[in-house]
Short mmCIF file of C-alpha atoms in Angstrom, two decimals:
data_model
loop_
_atom_site.label_atom_id
_atom_site.label_comp_id
_atom_site.label_asym_id
_atom_site.label_seq_id
_atom_site.Cartn_x
_atom_site.Cartn_y
_atom_site.Cartn_z
CA ALA A 1 94.99 87.28 70.82
CA ALA A 2 98.03 88.94 73.03
CA GLY A 3 98.14 87.90 76.90
CA VAL A 4 99.89 89.35 79.98
CA ILE A 5 103.36 87.03 80.00
CA GLN A 6 105.07 86.51 82.91
CA SER A 7 108.06 85.24 83.98
CA PRO A 8 109.86 83.05 85.14
CA ARG A 9 106.93 80.84 85.73
CA HIS A 10 108.81 78.70 88.57
CA LEU A 11 110.96 79.54 90.94
CA ILE A 12 113.15 78.04 93.76
CA LYS A 13 114.71 80.32 95.99
CA GLU A 14 116.81 80.23 99.74
CA LYS A 15 116.22 82.44 102.38
CA ARG A 16 117.49 85.53 102.50
CA GLU A 17 118.02 85.26 98.77
CA THR A 18 116.49 88.02 96.34
CA ALA A 19 114.14 87.03 93.00
CA THR A 20 113.08 89.51 90.29
CA LEU A 21 109.36 88.64 88.86
CA LYS A 22 108.86 90.37 85.44
CA CYS A 23 105.26 91.20 83.67
CA TYR A 24 105.07 91.77 79.85
CA PRO A 25 101.37 93.51 79.97
CA ILE A 26 99.07 93.43 76.95
CA PRO A 27 100.74 95.39 74.49
CA ARG A 28 98.67 98.97 74.80
CA HIS A 29 97.98 98.19 78.49
CA ASP A 30 99.24 100.69 80.46
CA THR A 31 98.16 99.73 83.79
CA VAL A 32 100.10 96.99 86.00
CA TYR A 33 98.83 95.69 88.76
CA TRP A 34 100.68 93.32 91.36
CA TYR A 35 98.97 90.40 93.34
CA GLN A 36 100.14 87.74 95.50
CA GLN A 37 98.08 84.73 96.11
CA GLY A 38 98.95 82.20 99.30
CA PRO A 39 98.31 78.44 98.83
CA GLY A 40 94.16 78.08 99.27
CA GLN A 41 94.16 82.01 99.81
CA ASP A 42 92.47 84.87 97.53
CA PRO A 43 95.39 87.27 95.84
CA GLN A 44 95.88 90.51 97.36
CA PHE A 45 96.87 93.63 96.44
CA LEU A 46 100.81 94.17 96.41
CA ILE A 47 100.93 97.59 93.83
CA SER A 48 100.07 98.70 90.99
CA PHE A 49 101.31 101.12 88.17
CA TYR A 50 100.10 103.39 85.59
CA GLU A 51 102.02 105.35 82.87
CA LYS A 52 104.92 104.21 84.70
CA MET A 53 104.11 105.76 87.71
CA GLN A 54 103.20 103.83 91.39
CA SER A 55 99.45 104.52 91.65
CA ASP A 56 98.15 102.48 94.79
CA LYS A 57 100.10 100.38 97.41
CA GLY A 58 98.35 97.52 98.88
CA SER A 59 99.87 95.28 101.46
CA ILE A 60 103.66 94.57 100.20
CA PRO A 61 106.68 94.17 102.40
CA ASP A 62 108.61 96.53 102.96
CA ARG A 63 111.15 94.31 101.33
CA PHE A 64 109.33 93.85 98.41
CA SER A 65 109.79 96.87 95.26
CA ALA A 66 108.53 97.21 91.93
CA GLN A 67 108.96 99.41 89.29
CA GLN A 68 107.38 100.09 85.80
CA PHE A 69 109.49 100.58 82.67
CA SER A 70 109.46 102.44 79.83
CA ASP A 71 107.86 99.95 77.64
CA TYR A 72 105.29 99.35 80.96
CA HIS A 73 106.71 96.01 81.88
CA SER A 74 107.11 95.97 85.29
CA GLU A 75 109.81 93.76 87.47
CA LEU A 76 108.84 92.98 91.38
CA ASN A 77 111.77 92.73 93.23
CA MET A 78 111.79 90.46 96.24
CA SER A 79 114.76 90.55 98.79
CA SER A 80 115.11 88.62 102.13
CA LEU A 81 112.86 86.04 101.08
CA GLU A 82 111.20 84.63 103.47
CA LEU A 83 109.37 81.28 104.11
CA GLY A 84 106.25 82.97 103.91
CA ASP A 85 106.64 84.84 100.51
CA SER A 86 106.42 81.21 98.79
CA ALA A 87 103.11 81.62 97.23
CA LEU A 88 101.64 82.40 93.71
CA TYR A 89 102.40 85.88 92.16
CA PHE A 90 100.14 87.39 89.45
CA CYS A 91 100.73 90.06 87.38
CA ALA A 92 97.71 91.54 85.75
CA SER A 93 96.92 94.42 83.08
CA SER A 94 94.28 97.23 82.49
CA LEU A 95 94.00 99.65 79.15
CA GLY A 96 93.46 103.09 81.39
CA GLN A 97 92.71 103.61 85.13
CA GLY A 98 89.29 101.61 86.14
CA ARG A 99 88.96 99.16 83.13
CA GLU A 100 88.74 94.84 83.64
CA GLN A 101 92.26 93.32 84.33
CA PHE A 102 93.72 90.70 82.29
CA PHE A 103 95.83 88.29 84.54
CA GLY A 104 98.73 86.99 84.14
CA PRO A 105 99.68 82.93 84.69
CA GLY A 106 101.77 83.33 87.72
CA THR A 107 104.95 82.84 88.46
CA ARG A 108 105.04 80.26 91.70
CA LEU A 109 107.55 81.26 93.86
CA THR A 110 108.84 78.57 96.84
CA VAL A 111 112.22 79.52 99.28
CA LEU A 112 113.05 76.98 100.75
CA ALA B 1 87.25 99.85 102.30
CA GLN B 2 85.65 97.42 100.27
CA SER B 3 85.34 93.93 100.73
CA VAL B 4 83.73 91.11 99.12
CA ALA B 5 82.04 88.05 101.04
CA GLN B 6 81.50 84.70 99.34
CA PRO B 7 79.70 82.94 101.97
CA GLU B 8 80.52 78.78 100.25
CA ASP B 9 83.74 77.67 100.46
CA GLN B 10 82.58 74.76 98.03
CA VAL B 11 79.51 74.24 95.97
CA ASN B 12 78.81 70.87 94.56
CA VAL B 13 75.94 70.00 91.85
CA ALA B 14 75.12 67.49 89.35
CA GLU B 15 76.10 67.73 85.50
CA GLY B 16 72.89 68.84 83.47
CA ASN B 17 71.86 71.37 86.83
CA PRO B 18 71.49 74.93 87.24
CA LEU B 19 74.43 76.38 89.65
CA THR B 20 74.66 79.58 91.39
CA VAL B 21 77.73 81.17 93.80
CA LYS B 22 77.10 83.61 95.66
CA CYS B 23 79.26 86.54 96.17
CA THR B 24 78.18 90.16 98.63
CA TYR B 25 80.35 92.98 98.27
CA SER B 26 80.58 96.44 100.60
CA VAL B 27 81.80 99.63 98.59
CA SER B 28 81.65 103.42 99.26
CA GLY B 29 79.46 104.45 96.40
CA ASN B 30 79.07 102.44 93.49
CA PRO B 31 80.27 99.61 92.39
CA TYR B 32 82.37 97.52 89.48
CA LEU B 33 81.88 94.10 89.73
CA PHE B 34 83.68 90.81 88.55
CA TRP B 35 84.02 87.02 88.36
CA TYR B 36 87.30 85.34 87.59
CA VAL B 37 87.91 82.06 87.72
CA GLN B 38 91.02 79.75 88.56
CA TYR B 39 91.91 76.45 87.38
CA PRO B 40 94.56 74.72 88.69
CA ASN B 41 98.08 75.61 88.29
CA ARG B 42 96.41 78.35 86.16
CA GLY B 43 96.15 82.04 86.56
CA LEU B 44 92.77 84.20 86.94
CA GLN B 45 90.25 84.23 83.51
CA PHE B 46 88.05 86.93 83.13
CA LEU B 47 84.61 85.61 83.63
CA LEU B 48 82.01 88.55 83.30
CA LYS B 49 81.92 91.94 84.75
CA TYR B 50 79.33 95.13 86.01
CA ILE B 51 79.86 98.24 85.57
CA THR B 52 75.96 100.07 84.31
CA GLY B 53 73.40 99.15 82.43
CA ASP B 54 71.18 96.04 82.57
CA ASN B 55 71.53 94.55 85.80
CA LEU B 56 71.64 90.76 84.14
CA VAL B 57 75.18 90.62 82.21
CA LYS B 58 76.49 87.37 80.38
CA GLY B 59 79.94 86.58 80.10
CA SER B 60 81.73 83.90 78.95
CA TYR B 61 81.62 80.23 78.74
CA GLY B 62 77.75 80.35 79.16
CA PHE B 63 77.75 82.28 82.62
CA GLU B 64 75.69 85.63 83.78
CA ALA B 65 75.52 87.28 87.24
CA GLU B 66 72.94 89.79 88.18
CA PHE B 67 73.39 92.68 90.05
CA ASN B 68 71.31 93.40 93.08
CA LYS B 69 71.94 96.95 94.53
CA SER B 70 69.23 96.57 97.30
CA GLN B 71 71.10 93.38 97.99
CA THR B 72 74.62 94.33 97.05
CA SER B 73 74.52 90.53 95.47
CA PHE B 74 76.61 90.08 92.75
CA HIS B 75 75.61 85.98 92.31
CA LEU B 76 77.44 83.53 89.11
CA LYS B 77 74.86 81.75 87.41
CA LYS B 78 74.53 78.90 84.27
CA PRO B 79 71.84 77.31 83.93
CA SER B 80 73.41 74.06 82.83
CA ALA B 81 76.52 73.03 84.59
CA LEU B 82 78.94 70.62 83.27
CA VAL B 83 81.68 68.72 84.55
CA SER B 84 84.34 70.85 83.09
CA ASP B 85 83.36 74.39 84.96
CA SER B 86 84.80 72.72 87.72
CA ALA B 87 87.29 75.38 89.28
CA LEU B 88 87.70 78.06 92.02
CA TYR B 89 85.98 81.28 91.27
CA PHE B 90 86.93 84.64 92.64
CA CYS B 91 83.97 88.08 92.66
CA ALA B 92 85.98 91.01 93.10
CA VAL B 93 85.03 94.93 93.23
CA ARG B 94 86.19 98.10 93.03
CA ALA B 95 84.65 101.41 93.84
CA ALA B 96 83.45 103.35 89.91
CA GLY B 97 85.24 106.19 89.25
CA SER B 98 87.71 105.76 91.88
CA GLY B 99 90.78 105.66 89.67
CA ASN B 100 93.13 103.35 89.72
CA THR B 101 92.10 101.61 92.76
CA PRO B 102 92.33 97.28 92.40
CA LEU B 103 90.42 94.77 92.86
CA VAL B 104 89.55 93.30 96.07
CA PHE B 105 88.86 89.73 95.87
CA GLY B 106 86.72 87.69 97.70
CA LYS B 107 87.89 83.79 99.67
CA GLY B 108 86.97 82.42 96.62
CA THR B 109 84.56 79.17 96.07
CA ARG B 110 85.54 75.86 94.43
CA LEU B 111 83.06 74.70 92.64
CA SER B 112 82.29 70.98 91.56
CA VAL B 113 80.52 69.51 89.49
CA ILE B 114 80.19 65.73 89.53
CA ALA B 115 79.34 63.83 86.37
#
């Protein structure tokens, strides 16, 4: 069965650079969530989209923005990167609101 | 506000013995409860969920969990542990009927199954 796809899987950036992370949900899933998992930490919710509209917002810094496109894929844009942004970024998708979320493999971002 | 507590950072169990990974939650109203497993450098894999109905939920890989409303708990169990079960386990909660609210995760419990 198709799963959530995230790209790239690994990304290395310098401080103050920008990064774009992509998420392709499971086909027919209309809801996308972004989570950040720091080293040794639990996943923290950043932002979510339902039917291409932002549906909820968590601890996402102002330097980050995201959107969901007409094909339901989502991109997380990160600017002015800081060392503390180094983490594993997960995307999850669900079919409709309130259903179980299926997670992608994550993008490991390292900021040097 | 929703919250999840996993009181044990680490659980060690011998292969073949039963295992329990504890989880308690706090949520306004009825909860939707989930368990995920994370292997090293991998994403989160869904194990099982409680939405409504039978308090004993059976999931993937022989795992099960029991919803206890009075104790606000959702402990993960398996009758006979395997070395391959060694991983990081996360309990998560969201409030029922709250639309598209995201999951709130516990801090995770590292399970180590010793041969």
